Amino acid sequence: MDYFMNITYLSLAGHVQLQEYRYVYFISTLSIYIFIICCNTVVIYVIVKNKRLHEPMYIFIAALLLNSLFGAVALYPKLLIDLLSEHQVISYQACMLQAFCIYSYATVEFAVLSTMAFDRYVSICKPLQYATLVNMHTVKKILLFSWFVPFCVNSTLMILTCRLQLCKLKMNRIYCNNYSIVKLSCGDITVNNSYGLFLLAIVVFPSLFFIVFSYIRILSVCLRNSKDFKRKAVQTCLPHILVVIIFSVLSCFEIINNRLEANISHIMTMIISVINLVIPPICNPIIYGMRMQEILNGIKSIMRKRKMSISF
């Protein structure tokens, strides 16, 4: 028992050809991290500073991008340190914290995407009731719920993992996730597996179901209205649909890869494991920044002011 109590460090053994390409990996990862921070921060700044954008739709976008920053901070700083280190290790406590943050990022993402679908559904299908159903007081409660519930269910997940005794110290990953930690255990993990499936059932599947339901109803309303109405509906809904598809598909790949341990190459496994912490945080600000005219105008205004200040 003392042996298990004295375990303090876990090895992250997922890095591929690190010695040969250490600095290439580091520069690439640092560039992606800086790009994610800059792009998401700029769009959030535009929304916060522009009072015309203090509306539910844009507040939900800001919440989504803030969650992207949260997920990036959970992964990239530790990953950058590991790329320059001789030994890729992490303390058990830090590993649990990273796993909690990454799982929270994923579940909050689904929750916020479903609230955005609700906003679009009410705006298009029940426009006369929009001001009543989606007021600022409601937005605050929805966002609180979108963050509070995932944090609670993921805290329970981590508590269930903490009770396990570890008999292995090596994870075939480049960052910590809960299921990889669970697989290091030599005990019964039935409760952990069951709760993980329960988590999917109460967080992920209802969110996806509601999003699909909302857009089916939106589509049915659009088909009965004018071309101008369809154009406006597509302009506001298309970015959200793209973000949902990207995140959902990538999440499915990661769940299948992690749970079933498909017979694919190690480097492909590593790419799949991090892709949901790379693609959505990059795509989200670009999609919303380019497709939402008000946000794009705000970004252009910042760039113009920046050029004027430099010229003087």
PDB file of C-alpha atoms in Angstrom:
ATOM      1  CA  MET A   1       0.000   0.000   0.000  1.00  0.00           C
ATOM      2  CA  ASP A   2       2.901   2.381   0.791  1.00  0.00           C
ATOM      3  CA  TYR A   3       4.174   1.826  -2.751  1.00  0.00           C
ATOM      4  CA  PHE A   4       0.990   3.217  -4.227  1.00  0.00           C
ATOM      5  CA  MET A   5       0.929   6.119  -1.764  1.00  0.00           C
ATOM      6  CA  ASN A   6       4.471   7.130  -2.785  1.00  0.00           C
ATOM      7  CA  ILE A   7       3.690   7.422  -6.506  1.00  0.00           C
ATOM      8  CA  THR A   8       4.142  11.077  -7.404  1.00  0.00           C
ATOM      9  CA  TYR A   9       5.113  11.229 -11.084  1.00  0.00           C
ATOM     10  CA  LEU A  10       3.670   9.782 -14.272  1.00  0.00           C
ATOM     11  CA  SER A  11       5.496   9.476 -17.572  1.00  0.00           C
ATOM     12  CA  LEU A  12       3.982  10.946 -20.771  1.00  0.00           C
ATOM     13  CA  ALA A  13       5.336   8.574 -23.404  1.00  0.00           C
ATOM     14  CA  GLY A  14       3.295   9.636 -26.407  1.00  0.00           C
ATOM     15  CA  HIS A  15       5.836  11.895 -28.077  1.00  0.00           C
ATOM     16  CA  VAL A  16       7.027  10.715 -31.492  1.00  0.00           C
ATOM     17  CA  GLN A  17      10.664  11.225 -32.627  1.00  0.00           C
ATOM     18  CA  LEU A  18      11.082  14.013 -30.084  1.00  0.00           C
ATOM     19  CA  GLN A  19      14.882  14.038 -30.156  1.00  0.00           C
ATOM     20  CA  GLU A  20      15.051  14.567 -33.941  1.00  0.00           C
ATOM     21  CA  TYR A  21      12.271  17.159 -34.268  1.00  0.00           C
ATOM     22  CA  ARG A  22      12.189  18.742 -30.797  1.00  0.00           C
ATOM     23  CA  TYR A  23      12.568  22.349 -31.973  1.00  0.00           C
ATOM     24  CA  VAL A  24      10.304  21.904 -34.997  1.00  0.00           C
ATOM     25  CA  TYR A  25       7.572  20.618 -32.681  1.00  0.00           C
ATOM     26  CA  PHE A  26       8.195  23.419 -30.198  1.00  0.00           C
ATOM     27  CA  ILE A  27       8.077  26.251 -32.762  1.00  0.00           C
ATOM     28  CA  SER A  28       4.970  24.777 -34.442  1.00  0.00           C
ATOM     29  CA  THR A  29       3.163  24.282 -31.127  1.00  0.00           C
ATOM     30  CA  LEU A  30       4.123  27.745 -29.841  1.00  0.00           C
ATOM     31  CA  SER A  31       2.895  29.322 -33.097  1.00  0.00           C
ATOM     32  CA  ILE A  32      -0.448  27.522 -32.819  1.00  0.00           C
ATOM     33  CA  TYR A  33      -0.791  28.530 -29.163  1.00  0.00           C
ATOM     34  CA  ILE A  34      -0.054  32.205 -29.876  1.00  0.00           C
ATOM     35  CA  PHE A  35      -2.450  32.149 -32.838  1.00  0.00           C
ATOM     36  CA  ILE A  36      -5.231  30.664 -30.675  1.00  0.00           C
ATOM     37  CA  ILE A  37      -4.667  33.210 -27.899  1.00  0.00           C
ATOM     38  CA  CYS A  38      -4.570  36.171 -30.300  1.00  0.00           C
ATOM     39  CA  CYS A  39      -7.549  35.219 -32.498  1.00  0.00           C
ATOM     40  CA  ASN A  40      -9.893  34.296 -29.655  1.00  0.00           C
ATOM     41  CA  THR A  41      -8.865  37.317 -27.575  1.00  0.00           C
ATOM     42  CA  VAL A  42      -9.440  39.740 -30.461  1.00  0.00           C
ATOM     43  CA  VAL A  43     -13.001  38.504 -31.098  1.00  0.00           C
ATOM     44  CA  ILE A  44     -13.824  38.516 -27.371  1.00  0.00           C
ATOM     45  CA  TYR A  45     -12.397  42.041 -27.085  1.00  0.00           C
ATOM     46  CA  VAL A  46     -14.519  43.241 -30.014  1.00  0.00           C
ATOM     47  CA  ILE A  47     -17.669  41.824 -28.421  1.00  0.00           C
ATOM     48  CA  VAL A  48     -16.887  43.266 -24.975  1.00  0.00           C
ATOM     49  CA  LYS A  49     -15.954  46.754 -26.215  1.00  0.00           C
ATOM     50  CA  ASN A  50     -18.750  47.170 -28.783  1.00  0.00           C
ATOM     51  CA  LYS A  51     -22.019  47.896 -26.955  1.00  0.00           C
ATOM     52  CA  ARG A  52     -24.011  47.032 -30.081  1.00  0.00           C
ATOM     53  CA  LEU A  53     -22.769  43.453 -29.671  1.00  0.00           C
ATOM     54  CA  HIS A  54     -24.026  43.137 -26.086  1.00  0.00           C
ATOM     55  CA  GLU A  55     -26.762  40.810 -27.276  1.00  0.00           C
ATOM     56  CA  PRO A  56     -27.359  37.139 -26.385  1.00  0.00           C
ATOM     57  CA  MET A  57     -26.022  35.735 -29.666  1.00  0.00           C
ATOM     58  CA  TYR A  58     -22.688  37.548 -29.361  1.00  0.00           C
ATOM     59  CA  ILE A  59     -22.396  36.894 -25.622  1.00  0.00           C
ATOM     60  CA  PHE A  60     -22.737  33.169 -26.337  1.00  0.00           C
ATOM     61  CA  ILE A  61     -20.007  33.470 -28.983  1.00  0.00           C
ATOM     62  CA  ALA A  62     -17.748  35.198 -26.454  1.00  0.00           C
ATOM     63  CA  ALA A  63     -18.441  32.390 -23.948  1.00  0.00           C
ATOM     64  CA  LEU A  64     -17.540  29.780 -26.569  1.00  0.00           C
ATOM     65  CA  LEU A  65     -14.257  31.513 -27.396  1.00  0.00           C
ATOM     66  CA  LEU A  66     -13.457  31.989 -23.709  1.00  0.00           C
ATOM     67  CA  ASN A  67     -13.845  28.236 -23.308  1.00  0.00           C
ATOM     68  CA  SER A  68     -11.435  27.745 -26.221  1.00  0.00           C
ATOM     69  CA  LEU A  69      -8.861  29.791 -24.317  1.00  0.00           C
ATOM     70  CA  PHE A  70      -9.507  27.676 -21.216  1.00  0.00           C
ATOM     71  CA  GLY A  71      -8.867  24.472 -23.180  1.00  0.00           C
ATOM     72  CA  ALA A  72      -5.716  25.910 -24.775  1.00  0.00           C
ATOM     73  CA  VAL A  73      -4.274  26.940 -21.399  1.00  0.00           C
ATOM     74  CA  ALA A  74      -4.978  23.440 -20.073  1.00  0.00           C
ATOM     75  CA  LEU A  75      -2.884  21.819 -22.826  1.00  0.00           C
ATOM     76  CA  TYR A  76      -0.253  24.042 -24.407  1.00  0.00           C
ATOM     77  CA  PRO A  77       1.928  25.387 -21.544  1.00  0.00           C
ATOM     78  CA  LYS A  78       2.700  21.893 -20.224  1.00  0.00           C
ATOM     79  CA  LEU A  79       3.134  20.540 -23.766  1.00  0.00           C
ATOM     80  CA  LEU A  80       5.631  23.302 -24.622  1.00  0.00           C
ATOM     81  CA  ILE A  81       7.635  22.539 -21.475  1.00  0.00           C
ATOM     82  CA  ASP A  82       7.708  18.828 -22.337  1.00  0.00           C
ATOM     83  CA  LEU A  83       8.942  19.497 -25.864  1.00  0.00           C
ATOM     84  CA  LEU A  84      12.067  21.132 -24.451  1.00  0.00           C
ATOM     85  CA  SER A  85      12.560  18.669 -21.562  1.00  0.00           C
ATOM     86  CA  GLU A  86      14.673  15.547 -21.529  1.00  0.00           C
ATOM     87  CA  HIS A  87      12.046  13.677 -19.521  1.00  0.00           C
ATOM     88  CA  GLN A  88       8.315  14.143 -20.098  1.00  0.00           C
ATOM     89  CA  VAL A  89       6.868  13.621 -16.630  1.00  0.00           C
ATOM     90  CA  ILE A  90       4.020  15.126 -14.640  1.00  0.00           C
ATOM     91  CA  SER A  91       2.997  14.834 -11.013  1.00  0.00           C
ATOM     92  CA  TYR A  92      -0.096  12.782 -10.309  1.00  0.00           C
ATOM     93  CA  GLN A  93      -1.909  15.819  -8.881  1.00  0.00           C
ATOM     94  CA  ALA A  94      -1.053  17.995 -11.898  1.00  0.00           C
ATOM     95  CA  CYS A  95      -2.100  15.178 -14.217  1.00  0.00           C
ATOM     96  CA  MET A  96      -5.488  14.955 -12.526  1.00  0.00           C
ATOM     97  CA  LEU A  97      -5.895  18.742 -12.768  1.00  0.00           C
ATOM     98  CA  GLN A  98      -5.048  18.740 -16.480  1.00  0.00           C
ATOM     99  CA  ALA A  99      -7.465  15.878 -17.138  1.00  0.00           C
ATOM    100  CA  PHE A 100     -10.199  17.730 -15.237  1.00  0.00           C
ATOM    101  CA  CYS A 101      -9.614  20.948 -17.206  1.00  0.00           C
ATOM    102  CA  ILE A 102      -9.562  19.207 -20.603  1.00  0.00           C
ATOM    103  CA  TYR A 103     -12.722  17.204 -19.869  1.00  0.00           C
ATOM    104  CA  SER A 104     -14.398  20.364 -18.562  1.00  0.00           C
ATOM    105  CA  TYR A 105     -13.422  22.196 -21.751  1.00  0.00           C
ATOM    106  CA  ALA A 106     -15.063  19.499 -23.879  1.00  0.00           C
ATOM    107  CA  THR A 107     -18.286  19.280 -21.853  1.00  0.00           C
ATOM    108  CA  VAL A 108     -18.647  23.066 -21.556  1.00  0.00           C
ATOM    109  CA  GLU A 109     -18.168  23.303 -25.325  1.00  0.00           C
ATOM    110  CA  PHE A 110     -21.143  21.008 -25.925  1.00  0.00           C
ATOM    111  CA  ALA A 111     -23.220  22.905 -23.360  1.00  0.00           C
ATOM    112  CA  VAL A 112     -22.483  26.319 -24.871  1.00  0.00           C
ATOM    113  CA  LEU A 113     -23.102  25.050 -28.411  1.00  0.00           C
ATOM    114  CA  SER A 114     -26.524  23.798 -27.311  1.00  0.00           C
ATOM    115  CA  THR A 115     -27.368  27.183 -25.739  1.00  0.00           C
ATOM    116  CA  MET A 116     -26.395  28.850 -29.013  1.00  0.00           C
ATOM    117  CA  ALA A 117     -28.741  26.491 -30.839  1.00  0.00           C
ATOM    118  CA  PHE A 118     -31.495  27.500 -28.395  1.00  0.00           C
ATOM    119  CA  ASP A 119     -30.808  31.169 -29.103  1.00  0.00           C
ATOM    120  CA  ARG A 120     -31.023  30.646 -32.880  1.00  0.00           C
ATOM    121  CA  TYR A 121     -34.154  28.474 -32.516  1.00  0.00           C
ATOM    122  CA  VAL A 122     -36.058  31.090 -30.513  1.00  0.00           C
ATOM    123  CA  SER A 123     -34.826  33.936 -32.731  1.00  0.00           C
ATOM    124  CA  ILE A 124     -36.022  32.294 -35.960  1.00  0.00           C
ATOM    125  CA  CYS A 125     -38.921  30.084 -34.885  1.00  0.00           C
ATOM    126  CA  LYS A 126     -40.398  32.263 -32.108  1.00  0.00           C
ATOM    127  CA  PRO A 127     -39.260  35.817 -32.932  1.00  0.00           C
ATOM    128  CA  LEU A 128     -42.143  37.515 -31.073  1.00  0.00           C
ATOM    129  CA  GLN A 129     -41.179  35.719 -27.849  1.00  0.00           C
ATOM    130  CA  TYR A 130     -37.408  36.245 -28.222  1.00  0.00           C
ATOM    131  CA  ALA A 131     -37.148  39.285 -25.957  1.00  0.00           C
ATOM    132  CA  THR A 132     -39.031  37.422 -23.218  1.00  0.00           C
ATOM    133  CA  LEU A 133     -37.358  34.020 -23.510  1.00  0.00           C
ATOM    134  CA  VAL A 134     -33.778  35.174 -24.171  1.00  0.00           C
ATOM    135  CA  ASN A 135     -33.231  38.266 -22.041  1.00  0.00           C
ATOM    136  CA  MET A 136     -29.955  39.111 -20.303  1.00  0.00           C
ATOM    137  CA  HIS A 137     -31.094  37.621 -17.009  1.00  0.00           C
ATOM    138  CA  THR A 138     -31.824  34.332 -18.778  1.00  0.00           C
ATOM    139  CA  VAL A 139     -28.492  34.459 -20.610  1.00  0.00           C
ATOM    140  CA  LYS A 140     -26.595  34.780 -17.315  1.00  0.00           C
ATOM    141  CA  LYS A 141     -28.436  31.802 -15.824  1.00  0.00           C
ATOM    142  CA  ILE A 142     -27.912  29.680 -18.944  1.00  0.00           C
ATOM    143  CA  LEU A 143     -24.175  30.410 -19.036  1.00  0.00           C
ATOM    144  CA  LEU A 144     -23.830  29.720 -15.309  1.00  0.00           C
ATOM    145  CA  PHE A 145     -25.589  26.402 -15.823  1.00  0.00           C
ATOM    146  CA  SER A 146     -23.400  25.631 -18.869  1.00  0.00           C
ATOM    147  CA  TRP A 147     -20.248  25.963 -16.767  1.00  0.00           C
ATOM    148  CA  PHE A 148     -21.458  24.792 -13.349  1.00  0.00           C
ATOM    149  CA  VAL A 149     -22.950  21.435 -14.367  1.00  0.00           C
ATOM    150  CA  PRO A 150     -19.921  20.252 -16.426  1.00  0.00           C
ATOM    151  CA  PHE A 151     -17.583  21.249 -13.601  1.00  0.00           C
ATOM    152  CA  CYS A 152     -19.686  19.287 -11.096  1.00  0.00           C
ATOM    153  CA  VAL A 153     -19.967  16.099 -13.174  1.00  0.00           C
ATOM    154  CA  ASN A 154     -16.264  16.205 -14.052  1.00  0.00           C
ATOM    155  CA  SER A 155     -15.347  16.724 -10.402  1.00  0.00           C
ATOM    156  CA  THR A 156     -17.231  13.516  -9.591  1.00  0.00           C
ATOM    157  CA  LEU A 157     -15.384  11.776 -12.431  1.00  0.00           C
ATOM    158  CA  MET A 158     -12.021  12.831 -10.982  1.00  0.00           C
ATOM    159  CA  ILE A 159     -13.031  11.733  -7.476  1.00  0.00           C
ATOM    160  CA  LEU A 160     -13.877   8.275  -8.807  1.00  0.00           C
ATOM    161  CA  THR A 161     -10.468   8.148 -10.511  1.00  0.00           C
ATOM    162  CA  CYS A 162      -8.615   9.288  -7.380  1.00  0.00           C
ATOM    163  CA  ARG A 163      -9.871   6.251  -5.448  1.00  0.00           C
ATOM    164  CA  LEU A 164      -8.074   3.869  -7.850  1.00  0.00           C
ATOM    165  CA  GLN A 165      -4.679   2.391  -7.048  1.00  0.00           C
ATOM    166  CA  LEU A 166      -2.155   2.723  -9.850  1.00  0.00           C
ATOM    167  CA  CYS A 167       0.107  -0.153 -10.834  1.00  0.00           C
ATOM    168  CA  LYS A 168       1.614   1.518 -13.922  1.00  0.00           C
ATOM    169  CA  LEU A 169       3.275   4.909 -14.343  1.00  0.00           C
ATOM    170  CA  LYS A 170       3.518   5.256 -18.122  1.00  0.00           C
ATOM    171  CA  MET A 171       0.787   6.829 -20.257  1.00  0.00           C
ATOM    172  CA  ASN A 172       0.960   6.516 -24.016  1.00  0.00           C
ATOM    173  CA  ARG A 173      -0.219  10.108 -24.406  1.00  0.00           C
ATOM    174  CA  ILE A 174       1.274  13.600 -24.643  1.00  0.00           C
ATOM    175  CA  TYR A 175      -1.194  15.000 -22.109  1.00  0.00           C
ATOM    176  CA  CYS A 176      -3.350  13.619 -19.308  1.00  0.00           C
ATOM    177  CA  ASN A 177      -6.911  12.522 -19.828  1.00  0.00           C
ATOM    178  CA  ASN A 178      -9.080  10.700 -17.354  1.00  0.00           C
ATOM    179  CA  TYR A 179      -9.465   7.411 -19.200  1.00  0.00           C
ATOM    180  CA  SER A 180      -5.702   7.112 -19.727  1.00  0.00           C
ATOM    181  CA  ILE A 181      -5.221   7.518 -15.971  1.00  0.00           C
ATOM    182  CA  VAL A 182      -7.933   4.952 -15.279  1.00  0.00           C
ATOM    183  CA  LYS A 183      -6.158   2.452 -17.544  1.00  0.00           C
ATOM    184  CA  LEU A 184      -3.070   2.705 -15.312  1.00  0.00           C
ATOM    185  CA  SER A 185      -5.058   1.127 -12.504  1.00  0.00           C
ATOM    186  CA  CYS A 186      -4.788  -2.543 -11.625  1.00  0.00           C
ATOM    187  CA  GLY A 187      -8.164  -2.601  -9.865  1.00  0.00           C
ATOM    188  CA  ASP A 188     -11.805  -2.788 -10.885  1.00  0.00           C
ATOM    189  CA  ILE A 189     -12.735   0.142 -13.154  1.00  0.00           C
ATOM    190  CA  THR A 190     -16.367  -0.825 -13.763  1.00  0.00           C
ATOM    191  CA  VAL A 191     -17.690   2.166 -11.816  1.00  0.00           C
ATOM    192  CA  ASN A 192     -15.457   4.543 -13.769  1.00  0.00           C
ATOM    193  CA  ASN A 193     -16.544   3.088 -17.113  1.00  0.00           C
ATOM    194  CA  SER A 194     -20.199   3.245 -16.111  1.00  0.00           C
ATOM    195  CA  TYR A 195     -19.941   6.843 -14.938  1.00  0.00           C
ATOM    196  CA  GLY A 196     -18.070   7.816 -18.120  1.00  0.00           C
ATOM    197  CA  LEU A 197     -20.931   6.435 -20.210  1.00  0.00           C
ATOM    198  CA  PHE A 198     -23.407   8.169 -17.899  1.00  0.00           C
ATOM    199  CA  LEU A 199     -21.536  11.426 -18.484  1.00  0.00           C
ATOM    200  CA  LEU A 200     -21.890  10.988 -22.243  1.00  0.00           C
ATOM    201  CA  ALA A 201     -25.588  10.244 -21.766  1.00  0.00           C
ATOM    202  CA  ILE A 202     -26.391  13.368 -19.718  1.00  0.00           C
ATOM    203  CA  VAL A 203     -24.013  15.939 -21.249  1.00  0.00           C
ATOM    204  CA  VAL A 204     -23.044  15.068 -24.820  1.00  0.00           C
ATOM    205  CA  PHE A 205     -26.007  13.196 -26.320  1.00  0.00           C
ATOM    206  CA  PRO A 206     -28.751  15.559 -25.033  1.00  0.00           C
ATOM    207  CA  SER A 207     -26.781  18.550 -26.345  1.00  0.00           C
ATOM    208  CA  LEU A 208     -26.373  16.981 -29.778  1.00  0.00           C
ATOM    209  CA  PHE A 209     -30.017  15.890 -29.853  1.00  0.00           C
ATOM    210  CA  PHE A 210     -31.214  19.387 -28.967  1.00  0.00           C
ATOM    211  CA  ILE A 211     -28.938  20.984 -31.585  1.00  0.00           C
ATOM    212  CA  VAL A 212     -30.206  18.633 -34.315  1.00  0.00           C
ATOM    213  CA  PHE A 213     -33.825  19.179 -33.222  1.00  0.00           C
ATOM    214  CA  SER A 214     -33.369  22.967 -33.221  1.00  0.00           C
ATOM    215  CA  TYR A 215     -31.958  23.079 -36.734  1.00  0.00           C
ATOM    216  CA  ILE A 216     -34.614  20.755 -38.109  1.00  0.00           C
ATOM    217  CA  ARG A 217     -37.229  23.205 -36.800  1.00  0.00           C
ATOM    218  CA  ILE A 218     -35.230  26.172 -38.124  1.00  0.00           C
ATOM    219  CA  LEU A 219     -34.996  24.526 -41.552  1.00  0.00           C
ATOM    220  CA  SER A 220     -38.734  23.888 -41.633  1.00  0.00           C
ATOM    221  CA  VAL A 221     -39.424  27.556 -40.839  1.00  0.00           C
ATOM    222  CA  CYS A 222     -36.944  28.768 -43.467  1.00  0.00           C
ATOM    223  CA  LEU A 223     -38.546  26.658 -46.172  1.00  0.00           C
ATOM    224  CA  ARG A 224     -41.869  28.450 -45.591  1.00  0.00           C
ATOM    225  CA  ASN A 225     -40.449  31.985 -45.753  1.00  0.00           C
ATOM    226  CA  SER A 226     -39.021  34.395 -48.302  1.00  0.00           C
ATOM    227  CA  LYS A 227     -35.568  34.242 -49.874  1.00  0.00           C
ATOM    228  CA  ASP A 228     -34.443  37.253 -47.843  1.00  0.00           C
ATOM    229  CA  PHE A 229     -35.467  35.541 -44.611  1.00  0.00           C
ATOM    230  CA  LYS A 230     -33.619  32.373 -45.675  1.00  0.00           C
ATOM    231  CA  ARG A 231     -30.501  34.373 -46.467  1.00  0.00           C
ATOM    232  CA  LYS A 232     -30.476  36.080 -43.061  1.00  0.00           C
ATOM    233  CA  ALA A 233     -31.145  32.796 -41.267  1.00  0.00           C
ATOM    234  CA  VAL A 234     -28.308  31.046 -43.106  1.00  0.00           C
ATOM    235  CA  GLN A 235     -25.957  33.972 -42.405  1.00  0.00           C
ATOM    236  CA  THR A 236     -26.470  33.631 -38.627  1.00  0.00           C
ATOM    237  CA  CYS A 237     -26.828  29.838 -38.422  1.00  0.00           C
ATOM    238  CA  LEU A 238     -24.132  28.590 -40.810  1.00  0.00           C
ATOM    239  CA  PRO A 239     -21.170  29.477 -38.550  1.00  0.00           C
ATOM    240  CA  HIS A 240     -22.778  27.640 -35.643  1.00  0.00           C
ATOM    241  CA  ILE A 241     -23.550  24.575 -37.758  1.00  0.00           C
ATOM    242  CA  LEU A 242     -19.928  24.432 -38.981  1.00  0.00           C
ATOM    243  CA  VAL A 243     -18.574  24.700 -35.421  1.00  0.00           C
ATOM    244  CA  VAL A 244     -20.951  21.992 -34.151  1.00  0.00           C
ATOM    245  CA  ILE A 245     -20.021  19.591 -36.969  1.00  0.00           C
ATOM    246  CA  ILE A 246     -16.276  20.140 -36.504  1.00  0.00           C
ATOM    247  CA  PHE A 247     -16.343  19.680 -32.731  1.00  0.00           C
ATOM    248  CA  SER A 248     -18.764  16.730 -32.741  1.00  0.00           C
ATOM    249  CA  VAL A 249     -16.895  14.759 -35.413  1.00  0.00           C
ATOM    250  CA  LEU A 250     -13.524  15.318 -33.739  1.00  0.00           C
ATOM    251  CA  SER A 251     -14.959  14.361 -30.338  1.00  0.00           C
ATOM    252  CA  CYS A 252     -16.358  11.110 -31.743  1.00  0.00           C
ATOM    253  CA  PHE A 253     -12.937  10.242 -33.187  1.00  0.00           C
ATOM    254  CA  GLU A 254     -11.262  10.863 -29.828  1.00  0.00           C
ATOM    255  CA  ILE A 255     -13.846   8.844 -27.839  1.00  0.00           C
ATOM    256  CA  ILE A 256     -13.649   5.890 -30.233  1.00  0.00           C
ATOM    257  CA  ASN A 257      -9.865   6.022 -30.349  1.00  0.00           C
ATOM    258  CA  ASN A 258      -9.515   6.263 -26.566  1.00  0.00           C
ATOM    259  CA  ARG A 259     -12.108   3.655 -25.632  1.00  0.00           C
ATOM    260  CA  LEU A 260     -11.714   1.043 -28.345  1.00  0.00           C
ATOM    261  CA  GLU A 261      -7.973   1.472 -28.921  1.00  0.00           C
ATOM    262  CA  ALA A 262      -8.307   1.058 -32.657  1.00  0.00           C
ATOM    263  CA  ASN A 263      -5.429  -0.573 -34.522  1.00  0.00           C
ATOM    264  CA  ILE A 264      -3.919   2.590 -36.018  1.00  0.00           C
ATOM    265  CA  SER A 265      -0.401   4.008 -36.019  1.00  0.00           C
ATOM    266  CA  HIS A 266       0.953   5.704 -32.915  1.00  0.00           C
ATOM    267  CA  ILE A 267       1.466   9.048 -34.623  1.00  0.00           C
ATOM    268  CA  MET A 268      -2.130   9.020 -35.893  1.00  0.00           C
ATOM    269  CA  THR A 269      -3.323   8.205 -32.377  1.00  0.00           C
ATOM    270  CA  MET A 270      -1.447  11.240 -31.033  1.00  0.00           C
ATOM    271  CA  ILE A 271      -2.875  13.505 -33.742  1.00  0.00           C
ATOM    272  CA  ILE A 272      -6.424  12.336 -33.002  1.00  0.00           C
ATOM    273  CA  SER A 273      -5.893  12.811 -29.261  1.00  0.00           C
ATOM    274  CA  VAL A 274      -4.978  16.527 -29.568  1.00  0.00           C
ATOM    275  CA  ILE A 275      -6.931  17.576 -32.646  1.00  0.00           C
ATOM    276  CA  ASN A 276      -9.983  18.709 -30.655  1.00  0.00           C
ATOM    277  CA  LEU A 277      -7.732  21.065 -28.701  1.00  0.00           C
ATOM    278  CA  VAL A 278      -6.210  22.436 -31.911  1.00  0.00           C
ATOM    279  CA  ILE A 279      -8.844  22.688 -34.658  1.00  0.00           C
ATOM    280  CA  PRO A 280     -11.908  24.160 -32.825  1.00  0.00           C
ATOM    281  CA  PRO A 281      -9.953  26.899 -30.954  1.00  0.00           C
ATOM    282  CA  ILE A 282      -8.429  27.922 -34.298  1.00  0.00           C
ATOM    283  CA  CYS A 283     -11.582  27.596 -36.409  1.00  0.00           C
ATOM    284  CA  ASN A 284     -14.095  29.165 -34.000  1.00  0.00           C
ATOM    285  CA  PRO A 285     -12.760  32.756 -34.038  1.00  0.00           C
ATOM    286  CA  ILE A 286     -12.074  32.571 -37.778  1.00  0.00           C
ATOM    287  CA  ILE A 287     -15.554  31.263 -38.591  1.00  0.00           C
ATOM    288  CA  TYR A 288     -17.349  33.773 -36.368  1.00  0.00           C
ATOM    289  CA  GLY A 289     -14.954  36.607 -37.158  1.00  0.00           C
ATOM    290  CA  MET A 290     -15.372  36.175 -40.915  1.00  0.00           C
ATOM    291  CA  ARG A 291     -19.021  35.119 -41.141  1.00  0.00           C
ATOM    292  CA  MET A 292     -20.611  37.472 -38.576  1.00  0.00           C
ATOM    293  CA  GLN A 293     -20.657  40.893 -40.224  1.00  0.00           C
ATOM    294  CA  GLU A 294     -20.865  42.897 -36.983  1.00  0.00           C
ATOM    295  CA  ILE A 295     -17.816  41.128 -35.525  1.00  0.00           C
ATOM    296  CA  LEU A 296     -15.903  41.489 -38.798  1.00  0.00           C
ATOM    297  CA  ASN A 297     -16.663  45.213 -38.837  1.00  0.00           C
ATOM    298  CA  GLY A 298     -15.379  45.493 -35.272  1.00  0.00           C
ATOM    299  CA  ILE A 299     -12.127  43.723 -36.190  1.00  0.00           C
ATOM    300  CA  LYS A 300     -11.668  46.000 -39.215  1.00  0.00           C
ATOM    301  CA  SER A 301     -12.241  49.034 -37.003  1.00  0.00           C
ATOM    302  CA  ILE A 302      -9.494  47.886 -34.600  1.00  0.00           C
ATOM    303  CA  MET A 303      -7.109  47.334 -37.520  1.00  0.00           C
ATOM    304  CA  ARG A 304      -7.821  50.807 -38.929  1.00  0.00           C
ATOM    305  CA  LYS A 305      -7.193  52.431 -35.538  1.00  0.00           C
ATOM    306  CA  ARG A 306      -4.018  50.414 -35.173  1.00  0.00           C
ATOM    307  CA  LYS A 307      -2.726  51.601 -38.580  1.00  0.00           C
ATOM    308  CA  MET A 308      -3.565  55.206 -37.752  1.00  0.00           C
ATOM    309  CA  SER A 309      -1.735  55.039 -34.414  1.00  0.00           C
ATOM    310  CA  ILE A 310       1.347  53.523 -36.120  1.00  0.00           C
ATOM    311  CA  SER A 311       1.330  56.169 -38.873  1.00  0.00           C
ATOM    312  CA  PHE A 312       1.357  58.957 -36.279  1.00  0.00           C
TER     313      PHE A 312
END
